[in-house]
Structure formats: C-alpha cells, structure tokens
Amino acid sequence: MAVRKFSEKKLTDAVLHSIRRTRNPRLKKVMSSFIRHLHSFVRDVKPTQEEWMRGIEFLTSTGHWCSGKRQEYILLSDTLGVSMLVDALNYQAKSGATQSTVLGPFHREKAPKYPLGASIAKKKSDGVPCLVTGTIRDAKGRPVAGAKLDVWEAGADGFYDSQKGDEMNLRGVFHADAKGRFHFRCVRPEYYPVPNDGPVGKMLNATGRHPMRPPHLHFWITAKGYKPLITHLFVKGGKYLDSDAVFGVKPELIIDFRKGRDGVAKANYDFVLMKAGRK
C-alpha cells in the first residue's frame, strides 16, 4: 500500500479521518473539536521544538503535583477561567435562583456531619467566630425541607485543613429543617492565596498575576428533585473581589459578614434552588 506524501495543510484532515469510526457520537464530537482547535493553536503560535517540550513538561509537572489532598489540574482550570466557563454553560440560574460558582480544589468527601447550630471550627486560632443563617427554597418560595449543605472554608491563616494535615476542620455537613431553615457556626472568611508553590504558581508569576482569592465561604447544596448548587458567599468589602485569581466572584453572592459587639460576625443568605432537569 502506497504511503501518502506528507502535507502540513492536510494533516488535520488526516487525523480527523483516523477517528471516523469512533462509535460514541459525543466522544467523536469532542475529539474532533479538540483536534481542530489544537492544530489551529499550533499553527497560530508556531512553537519551536524547545517551546513545545516546555509545554509538555509544564503539563507533566502539573500532573506530578496532583494528590489526594491537592488537585493542580483543577487549580490550572480555575486560574485560566475554564472552570467558571464550564460552570456558566452548565448552570444558568433562572427565576431568581442562586448563582453558582467554582467548586475549587479543596472540597473533601465524607466531611463530618453536624446538627444545626454546631460549629465547623475546632480551634480558637481558626479565626473570628461567625454565625451563618438562612433558608433554602425553590423558585416559588417554598421551603426545601432537609436540603443537604456541604460547607467548607479556609482558616484565618489562609490554609484549608487538607493543606496542613489529615484532620478535618472548618468543614461540615448540615441539613435544613422542615421549613428549609439552617444555621451553623464557622469563622469569618479571610482572603488567601491559591497554592502557588507549584507549576500553576509559576504560570501566574510569569504572566504578572497575583494568586489571591477574596474572602469566601463554600457551599454545595443538594436536595432530591433539585439541581445541585455549588457556590460561594463572598464578604462585602473584602479584598480582591475585583481581581479574584479564579474569576469566581458574582455580585449576587456578595453579602455582609458584620462583627457584632459580642465579637461574633453574622451573615444571612436565602438560597434558591432550581428544579432538576432545568438548564
């Protein structure tokens, strides 16, 4: 069988032709688009052999930094705005539903379960005590009884528990009451840097960017019959709200965390969930 003469102009079509028998239609669509865009990128940038190898080494290093406690690829996706773009395409809040934002790299499975009113903070050094209250309802204002709230945050030192050891702290799971109400204690969120001692940090530094995230509290809310909501609550007046390293801030999610005379900060927010099946 005769080997066709190589043609740079026809190479993309040749690669696409090689996957023509892909049985999964979604996989075929994804791979076809990826190949076209990757080839277009190479033609646009025209990398040298050395630059291409440096790119491969960067991705290899990113993989090496991933572990059970740290996901460098999620961090890369976050800091390039890809995570927010994927979220925007998949969770389009309608009918007054609460806005979503990125999951981030520090969520952990099997967080401790707590009764309403309990604190997810175990140490005085974790930060300023804070009381968070609110409700979970649907678009028509009806309470979502028993909704699950998976909550987590960094401490006053700017670190999550998984960055400091195996013990779970500043995270927990609660369930709303029969009227969709919830209340729990934590610490007032503070701004902090995303991990910047690895390849993503080098990328941020090389492109003149800071690694800082504004003060925020993470939520993952789920309930039967409703679309899961992954979001943050940001501290009004917090630093870096206008330059979040992962582009996750939405004005609708910025609220007061006011410190009272008793030394406890207080915040209130009413979440609105979308019915399952809605875009």
C-alpha positions as YAML, in Angstrom:
chain: A
units: angstrom
residues:
- id: 1
  name: MET
  ca: [0.00, 0.00, 0.00]
- id: 2
  name: ALA
  ca: [1.41, 3.34, -1.04]
- id: 3
  name: VAL
  ca: [2.17, 5.87, 1.69]
- id: 4
  name: ARG
  ca: [0.68, 9.27, 1.04]
- id: 5
  name: LYS
  ca: [3.01, 12.22, 0.71]
- id: 6
  name: PHE
  ca: [3.05, 14.26, 3.91]
- id: 7
  name: SER
  ca: [1.19, 17.56, 3.74]
- id: 8
  name: GLU
  ca: [1.11, 20.02, 6.64]
- id: 9
  name: LYS
  ca: [-2.04, 21.59, 5.18]
- id: 10
  name: LYS
  ca: [-3.85, 18.25, 5.04]
- id: 11
  name: LEU
  ca: [-2.57, 16.88, 8.35]
- id: 12
  name: THR
  ca: [-5.61, 17.99, 10.38]
- id: 13
  name: ASP
  ca: [-7.99, 16.28, 7.96]
- id: 14
  name: ALA
  ca: [-5.85, 13.13, 8.09]
- id: 15
  name: VAL
  ca: [-6.06, 12.99, 11.90]
- id: 16
  name: LEU
  ca: [-9.82, 13.60, 11.82]
- id: 17
  name: HIS
  ca: [-10.17, 10.84, 9.23]
- id: 18
  name: SER
  ca: [-8.34, 8.45, 11.57]
- id: 19
  name: ILE
  ca: [-11.11, 8.73, 14.21]
- id: 20
  name: ARG
  ca: [-14.03, 8.43, 11.77]
- id: 21
  name: ARG
  ca: [-15.06, 5.04, 13.19]
- id: 22
  name: THR
  ca: [-15.47, 6.32, 16.77]
- id: 23
  name: ARG
  ca: [-18.71, 4.70, 17.94]
- id: 24
  name: ASN
  ca: [-19.57, 7.09, 20.73]
- id: 25
  name: PRO
  ca: [-21.00, 10.20, 18.99]
- id: 26
  name: ARG
  ca: [-20.23, 12.50, 21.92]
- id: 27
  name: LEU
  ca: [-16.63, 11.29, 22.08]
- id: 28
  name: LYS
  ca: [-16.28, 11.78, 18.34]
- id: 29
  name: LYS
  ca: [-17.59, 15.34, 18.57]
- id: 30
  name: VAL
  ca: [-15.32, 16.20, 21.49]
- id: 31
  name: MET
  ca: [-12.20, 14.67, 19.93]
- id: 32
  name: SER
  ca: [-12.87, 16.23, 16.52]
- id: 33
  name: SER
  ca: [-13.22, 19.68, 18.05]
- id: 34
  name: PHE
  ca: [-10.17, 19.19, 20.25]
- id: 35
  name: ILE
  ca: [-8.03, 18.16, 17.29]
- id: 36
  name: ARG
  ca: [-9.15, 21.11, 15.16]
- id: 37
  name: HIS
  ca: [-8.56, 23.65, 17.93]
- id: 38
  name: LEU
  ca: [-5.21, 22.16, 18.96]
- id: 39
  name: HIS
  ca: [-3.95, 22.19, 15.39]
- id: 40
  name: SER
  ca: [-5.21, 25.76, 14.96]
- id: 41
  name: PHE
  ca: [-3.40, 26.78, 18.13]
- id: 42
  name: VAL
  ca: [-0.12, 25.30, 16.88]
- id: 43
  name: ARG
  ca: [-0.49, 26.99, 13.50]
- id: 44
  name: ASP
  ca: [-1.23, 30.32, 15.20]
- id: 45
  name: VAL
  ca: [1.60, 30.22, 17.76]
- id: 46
  name: LYS
  ca: [4.16, 28.32, 15.67]
- id: 47
  name: PRO
  ca: [6.05, 26.99, 18.72]
- id: 48
  name: THR
  ca: [9.68, 25.96, 18.44]
- id: 49
  name: GLN
  ca: [10.60, 22.40, 19.35]
- id: 50
  name: GLU
  ca: [12.01, 23.72, 22.64]
- id: 51
  name: GLU
  ca: [8.82, 25.65, 23.45]
- id: 52
  name: TRP
  ca: [6.64, 22.64, 22.69]
- id: 53
  name: MET
  ca: [8.76, 20.49, 25.01]
- id: 54
  name: ARG
  ca: [8.48, 23.13, 27.76]
- id: 55
  name: GLY
  ca: [4.71, 22.99, 27.37]
- id: 56
  name: ILE
  ca: [4.74, 19.21, 27.72]
- id: 57
  name: GLU
  ca: [6.99, 19.48, 30.77]
- id: 58
  name: PHE
  ca: [4.59, 22.00, 32.33]
- id: 59
  name: LEU
  ca: [1.63, 19.63, 31.92]
- id: 60
  name: THR
  ca: [3.73, 16.71, 33.21]
- id: 61
  name: SER
  ca: [4.74, 18.72, 36.27]
- id: 62
  name: THR
  ca: [1.11, 19.71, 36.86]
- id: 63
  name: GLY
  ca: [0.17, 16.04, 36.97]
- id: 64
  name: HIS
  ca: [3.01, 15.23, 39.36]
- id: 65
  name: TRP
  ca: [1.71, 17.86, 41.81]
- id: 66
  name: CYS
  ca: [-1.72, 16.22, 41.97]
- id: 67
  name: SER
  ca: [-2.51, 14.08, 45.00]
- id: 68
  name: GLY
  ca: [-5.41, 13.08, 47.21]
- id: 69
  name: LYS
  ca: [-5.06, 16.41, 49.00]
- id: 70
  name: ARG
  ca: [-4.28, 18.69, 46.07]
- id: 71
  name: GLN
  ca: [-5.63, 18.87, 42.52]
- id: 72
  name: GLU
  ca: [-3.25, 21.01, 40.48]
- id: 73
  name: TYR
  ca: [-5.22, 20.48, 37.27]
- id: 74
  name: ILE
  ca: [-8.38, 21.89, 38.87]
- id: 75
  name: LEU
  ca: [-6.26, 24.81, 40.03]
- id: 76
  name: LEU
  ca: [-4.99, 25.29, 36.48]
- id: 77
  name: SER
  ca: [-8.53, 25.14, 35.12]
- id: 78
  name: ASP
  ca: [-9.67, 27.62, 37.77]
- id: 79
  name: THR
  ca: [-6.92, 30.17, 37.17]
- id: 80
  name: LEU
  ca: [-7.41, 30.07, 33.39]
- id: 81
  name: GLY
  ca: [-11.12, 30.78, 33.77]
- id: 82
  name: VAL
  ca: [-12.09, 27.42, 32.29]
- id: 83
  name: SER
  ca: [-13.85, 26.18, 35.43]
- id: 84
  name: MET
  ca: [-16.09, 29.26, 35.51]
- id: 85
  name: LEU
  ca: [-16.82, 28.90, 31.79]
- id: 86
  name: VAL
  ca: [-17.84, 25.26, 32.18]
- id: 87
  name: ASP
  ca: [-19.97, 26.22, 35.17]
- id: 88
  name: ALA
  ca: [-21.64, 29.06, 33.26]
- id: 89
  name: LEU
  ca: [-22.56, 26.74, 30.40]
- id: 90
  name: ASN
  ca: [-23.98, 24.08, 32.73]
- id: 91
  name: TYR
  ca: [-25.68, 26.10, 35.47]
- id: 92
  name: GLN
  ca: [-27.66, 29.04, 34.16]
- id: 93
  name: ALA
  ca: [-29.58, 30.41, 37.13]
- id: 94
  name: LYS
  ca: [-33.15, 31.41, 36.24]
- id: 95
  name: SER
  ca: [-36.29, 32.55, 38.05]
- id: 96
  name: GLY
  ca: [-34.32, 34.17, 40.85]
- id: 97
  name: ALA
  ca: [-32.25, 31.05, 41.53]
- id: 98
  name: THR
  ca: [-28.97, 31.49, 43.39]
- id: 99
  name: GLN
  ca: [-25.92, 31.98, 41.20]
- id: 100
  name: SER
  ca: [-23.29, 29.23, 41.10]
- id: 101
  name: THR
  ca: [-19.51, 29.41, 41.06]
- id: 102
  name: VAL
  ca: [-16.48, 27.11, 41.04]
- id: 103
  name: LEU
  ca: [-16.01, 24.03, 43.24]
- id: 104
  name: GLY
  ca: [-12.32, 24.73, 43.82]
- id: 105
  name: PRO
  ca: [-9.61, 22.18, 44.61]
- id: 106
  name: PHE
  ca: [-10.22, 21.77, 48.36]
- id: 107
  name: HIS
  ca: [-13.56, 20.03, 48.69]
- id: 108
  name: ARG
  ca: [-13.28, 16.74, 50.59]
- id: 109
  name: GLU
  ca: [-15.61, 13.76, 50.68]
- id: 110
  name: LYS
  ca: [-17.01, 12.43, 53.96]
- id: 111
  name: ALA
  ca: [-16.86, 15.68, 55.87]
- id: 112
  name: PRO
  ca: [-18.16, 15.49, 59.48]
- id: 113
  name: LYS
  ca: [-21.93, 15.63, 59.92]
- id: 114
  name: TYR
  ca: [-23.19, 18.20, 62.39]
- id: 115
  name: PRO
  ca: [-26.58, 19.19, 63.85]
- id: 116
  name: LEU
  ca: [-27.88, 22.66, 63.08]
- id: 117
  name: GLY
  ca: [-26.21, 25.25, 65.25]
- id: 118
  name: ALA
  ca: [-22.92, 23.39, 65.56]
- id: 119
  name: SER
  ca: [-19.55, 24.89, 64.66]
- id: 120
  name: ILE
  ca: [-17.23, 23.60, 61.95]
- id: 121
  name: ALA
  ca: [-14.33, 25.42, 63.62]
- id: 122
  name: LYS
  ca: [-12.42, 23.35, 66.17]
- id: 123
  name: LYS
  ca: [-9.76, 25.84, 67.33]
- id: 124
  name: LYS
  ca: [-9.76, 29.41, 68.61]
- id: 125
  name: SER
  ca: [-6.92, 30.15, 66.20]
- id: 126
  name: ASP
  ca: [-9.18, 29.30, 63.24]
- id: 127
  name: GLY
  ca: [-10.44, 32.88, 63.09]
- id: 128
  name: VAL
  ca: [-13.18, 35.30, 64.16]
- id: 129
  name: PRO
  ca: [-16.30, 33.36, 65.26]
- id: 130
  name: CYS
  ca: [-19.17, 33.65, 62.80]
- id: 131
  name: LEU
  ca: [-22.85, 32.70, 62.74]
- id: 132
  name: VAL
  ca: [-24.39, 31.94, 59.34]
- id: 133
  name: THR
  ca: [-28.17, 31.68, 58.98]
- id: 134
  name: GLY
  ca: [-30.64, 31.46, 56.12]
- id: 135
  name: THR
  ca: [-33.15, 29.37, 54.22]
- id: 136
  name: ILE
  ca: [-33.24, 27.07, 51.24]
- id: 137
  name: ARG
  ca: [-36.27, 27.49, 48.97]
- id: 138
  name: ASP
  ca: [-37.42, 26.83, 45.43]
- id: 139
  name: ALA
  ca: [-38.21, 29.45, 42.79]
- id: 140
  name: LYS
  ca: [-41.77, 29.77, 44.12]
- id: 141
  name: GLY
  ca: [-40.63, 30.45, 47.66]
- id: 142
  name: ARG
  ca: [-41.46, 27.03, 49.02]
- id: 143
  name: PRO
  ca: [-39.03, 25.63, 51.63]
- id: 144
  name: VAL
  ca: [-36.81, 22.72, 50.62]
- id: 145
  name: ALA
  ca: [-37.02, 20.58, 53.73]
- id: 146
  name: GLY
  ca: [-33.96, 18.52, 54.66]
- id: 147
  name: ALA
  ca: [-31.70, 20.00, 51.98]
- id: 148
  name: LYS
  ca: [-28.07, 18.99, 52.49]
- id: 149
  name: LEU
  ca: [-25.46, 21.73, 52.95]
- id: 150
  name: ASP
  ca: [-21.82, 20.73, 52.50]
- id: 151
  name: VAL
  ca: [-19.81, 23.69, 53.82]
- id: 152
  name: TRP
  ca: [-16.06, 24.39, 53.89]
- id: 153
  name: GLU
  ca: [-13.61, 27.26, 54.21]
- id: 154
  name: ALA
  ca: [-10.01, 28.27, 54.84]
- id: 155
  name: GLY
  ca: [-8.87, 29.47, 58.25]
- id: 156
  name: ALA
  ca: [-7.52, 32.86, 59.27]
- id: 157
  name: ASP
  ca: [-4.04, 31.66, 58.28]
- id: 158
  name: GLY
  ca: [-5.18, 31.26, 54.67]
- id: 159
  name: PHE
  ca: [-4.97, 27.47, 54.58]
- id: 160
  name: TYR
  ca: [-7.53, 24.67, 54.25]
- id: 161
  name: ASP
  ca: [-7.28, 21.64, 56.52]
- id: 162
  name: SER
  ca: [-6.07, 19.41, 53.69]
- id: 163
  name: GLN
  ca: [-3.06, 21.69, 53.23]
- id: 164
  name: LYS
  ca: [-2.00, 21.20, 56.85]
- id: 165
  name: GLY
  ca: [-2.74, 17.55, 57.65]
- id: 166
  name: ASP
  ca: [-5.32, 14.77, 57.63]
- id: 167
  name: GLU
  ca: [-7.63, 16.11, 60.37]
- id: 168
  name: MET
  ca: [-10.85, 17.58, 59.01]
- id: 169
  name: ASN
  ca: [-11.54, 21.09, 60.24]
- id: 170
  name: LEU
  ca: [-13.52, 24.09, 59.00]
- id: 171
  name: ARG
  ca: [-15.83, 21.88, 57.00]
- id: 172
  name: GLY
  ca: [-19.02, 20.00, 57.72]
- id: 173
  name: VAL
  ca: [-22.38, 18.73, 56.50]
- id: 174
  name: PHE
  ca: [-25.72, 20.08, 57.76]
- id: 175
  name: HIS
  ca: [-29.37, 19.50, 56.83]
- id: 176
  name: ALA
  ca: [-32.01, 22.21, 56.69]
- id: 177
  name: ASP
  ca: [-35.04, 21.78, 58.96]
- id: 178
  name: ALA
  ca: [-38.63, 21.12, 57.86]
- id: 179
  name: LYS
  ca: [-39.04, 24.80, 56.93]
- id: 180
  name: GLY
  ca: [-35.84, 24.92, 54.88]
- id: 181
  name: ARG
  ca: [-34.00, 26.88, 57.56]
- id: 182
  name: PHE
  ca: [-30.36, 26.42, 58.55]
- id: 183
  name: HIS
  ca: [-27.89, 27.94, 60.97]
- id: 184
  name: PHE
  ca: [-24.32, 26.99, 61.83]
- id: 185
  name: ARG
  ca: [-21.13, 28.48, 63.19]
- id: 186
  name: CYS
  ca: [-17.81, 28.87, 61.42]
- id: 187
  name: VAL
  ca: [-15.20, 31.66, 61.22]
- id: 188
  name: ARG
  ca: [-15.46, 34.85, 59.22]
- id: 189
  name: PRO
  ca: [-13.80, 34.18, 55.84]
- id: 190
  name: GLU
  ca: [-10.47, 35.88, 55.08]
- id: 191
  name: TYR
  ca: [-8.66, 36.38, 51.78]
- id: 192
  name: TYR
  ca: [-5.85, 33.98, 50.94]
- id: 193
  name: PRO
  ca: [-3.62, 32.84, 48.05]
- id: 194
  name: VAL
  ca: [-4.33, 29.78, 45.96]
- id: 195
  name: PRO
  ca: [-1.43, 27.31, 46.20]
- id: 196
  name: ASN
  ca: [1.37, 28.99, 44.25]
- id: 197
  name: ASP
  ca: [4.40, 26.88, 45.04]
- id: 198
  name: GLY
  ca: [3.81, 24.59, 42.05]
- id: 199
  name: PRO
  ca: [3.54, 24.90, 38.25]
- id: 200
  name: VAL
  ca: [0.33, 26.96, 38.38]
- id: 201
  name: GLY
  ca: [2.02, 29.44, 40.71]
- id: 202
  name: LYS
  ca: [4.91, 29.75, 38.26]
- id: 203
  name: MET
  ca: [2.41, 30.38, 35.45]
- id: 204
  name: LEU
  ca: [0.70, 33.14, 37.46]
- id: 205
  name: ASN
  ca: [4.02, 34.77, 38.28]
- id: 206
  name: ALA
  ca: [5.25, 34.58, 34.68]
- id: 207
  name: THR
  ca: [2.08, 36.27, 33.43]
- id: 208
  name: GLY
  ca: [2.15, 39.06, 36.02]
- id: 209
  name: ARG
  ca: [-0.83, 37.83, 38.04]
- id: 210
  name: HIS
  ca: [-1.40, 37.58, 41.78]
- id: 211
  name: PRO
  ca: [-2.66, 34.30, 43.34]
- id: 212
  name: MET
  ca: [-5.18, 35.85, 45.75]
- id: 213
  name: ARG
  ca: [-8.80, 34.90, 46.35]
- id: 214
  name: PRO
  ca: [-11.26, 37.21, 48.12]
- id: 215
  name: PRO
  ca: [-12.81, 36.12, 51.45]
- id: 216
  name: HIS
  ca: [-15.49, 33.47, 50.86]
- id: 217
  name: LEU
  ca: [-17.38, 30.51, 52.28]
- id: 218
  name: HIS
  ca: [-18.04, 27.42, 50.13]
- id: 219
  name: PHE
  ca: [-21.44, 25.71, 49.77]
- id: 220
  name: TRP
  ca: [-22.53, 22.55, 47.94]
- id: 221
  name: ILE
  ca: [-26.29, 22.24, 48.37]
- id: 222
  name: THR
  ca: [-28.26, 19.19, 47.26]
- id: 223
  name: ALA
  ca: [-31.87, 18.03, 47.60]
- id: 224
  name: LYS
  ca: [-33.95, 15.40, 45.85]
- id: 225
  name: GLY
  ca: [-35.67, 16.81, 42.78]
- id: 226
  name: TYR
  ca: [-33.40, 19.86, 42.58]
- id: 227
  name: LYS
  ca: [-30.28, 20.69, 40.65]
- id: 228
  name: PRO
  ca: [-27.14, 20.62, 42.86]
- id: 229
  name: LEU
  ca: [-25.85, 24.10, 43.64]
- id: 230
  name: ILE
  ca: [-22.14, 24.75, 44.10]
- id: 231
  name: THR
  ca: [-21.46, 28.32, 45.15]
- id: 232
  name: HIS
  ca: [-19.67, 30.75, 47.49]
- id: 233
  name: LEU
  ca: [-20.74, 33.58, 49.74]
- id: 234
  name: PHE
  ca: [-18.26, 36.46, 49.49]
- id: 235
  name: VAL
  ca: [-17.57, 39.04, 52.20]
- id: 236
  name: LYS
  ca: [-18.78, 42.52, 51.30]
- id: 237
  name: GLY
  ca: [-15.85, 44.91, 51.25]
- id: 238
  name: GLY
  ca: [-13.37, 42.05, 51.12]
- id: 239
  name: LYS
  ca: [-10.05, 42.47, 49.38]
- id: 240
  name: TYR
  ca: [-9.58, 41.10, 45.84]
- id: 241
  name: LEU
  ca: [-13.29, 40.99, 44.99]
- id: 242
  name: ASP
  ca: [-12.43, 42.75, 41.73]
- id: 243
  name: SER
  ca: [-9.44, 40.56, 40.85]
- id: 244
  name: ASP
  ca: [-10.21, 37.02, 42.04]
- id: 245
  name: ALA
  ca: [-7.49, 34.66, 40.80]
- id: 246
  name: VAL
  ca: [-10.13, 32.15, 39.66]
- id: 247
  name: PHE
  ca: [-12.70, 34.66, 38.30]
- id: 248
  name: GLY
  ca: [-15.38, 33.27, 40.63]
- id: 249
  name: VAL
  ca: [-16.98, 36.42, 42.07]
- id: 250
  name: LYS
  ca: [-20.57, 37.29, 41.17]
- id: 251
  name: PRO
  ca: [-22.20, 40.44, 42.65]
- id: 252
  name: GLU
  ca: [-25.28, 38.50, 43.76]
- id: 253
  name: LEU
  ca: [-23.12, 36.40, 46.09]
- id: 254
  name: ILE
  ca: [-21.50, 39.28, 47.99]
- id: 255
  name: ILE
  ca: [-23.07, 39.77, 51.43]
- id: 256
  name: ASP
  ca: [-22.36, 41.38, 54.80]
- id: 257
  name: PHE
  ca: [-20.42, 39.47, 57.44]
- id: 258
  name: ARG
  ca: [-20.79, 42.04, 60.21]
- id: 259
  name: LYS
  ca: [-18.97, 41.64, 63.50]
- id: 260
  name: GLY
  ca: [-21.22, 42.39, 66.45]
- id: 261
  name: ARG
  ca: [-20.45, 43.74, 69.90]
- id: 262
  name: ASP
  ca: [-20.22, 40.17, 71.13]
- id: 263
  name: GLY
  ca: [-17.25, 39.60, 68.80]
- id: 264
  name: VAL
  ca: [-19.23, 37.25, 66.55]
- id: 265
  name: ALA
  ca: [-19.64, 38.03, 62.86]
- id: 266
  name: LYS
  ca: [-23.10, 37.37, 61.44]
- id: 267
  name: ALA
  ca: [-24.26, 36.63, 57.91]
- id: 268
  name: ASN
  ca: [-27.63, 35.69, 56.45]
- id: 269
  name: TYR
  ca: [-28.48, 34.37, 52.99]
- id: 270
  name: ASP
  ca: [-31.51, 32.74, 51.40]
- id: 271
  name: PHE
  ca: [-30.60, 30.17, 48.75]
- id: 272
  name: VAL
  ca: [-32.97, 29.43, 45.87]
- id: 273
  name: LEU
  ca: [-32.62, 26.07, 44.10]
- id: 274
  name: MET
  ca: [-33.66, 25.15, 40.57]
- id: 275
  name: LYS
  ca: [-35.73, 22.09, 39.82]
- id: 276
  name: ALA
  ca: [-33.77, 19.17, 38.37]
- id: 277
  name: GLY
  ca: [-33.68, 19.00, 34.61]
- id: 278
  name: ARG
  ca: [-33.57, 22.76, 34.09]
- id: 279
  name: LYS
  ca: [-30.59, 24.38, 32.42]
...
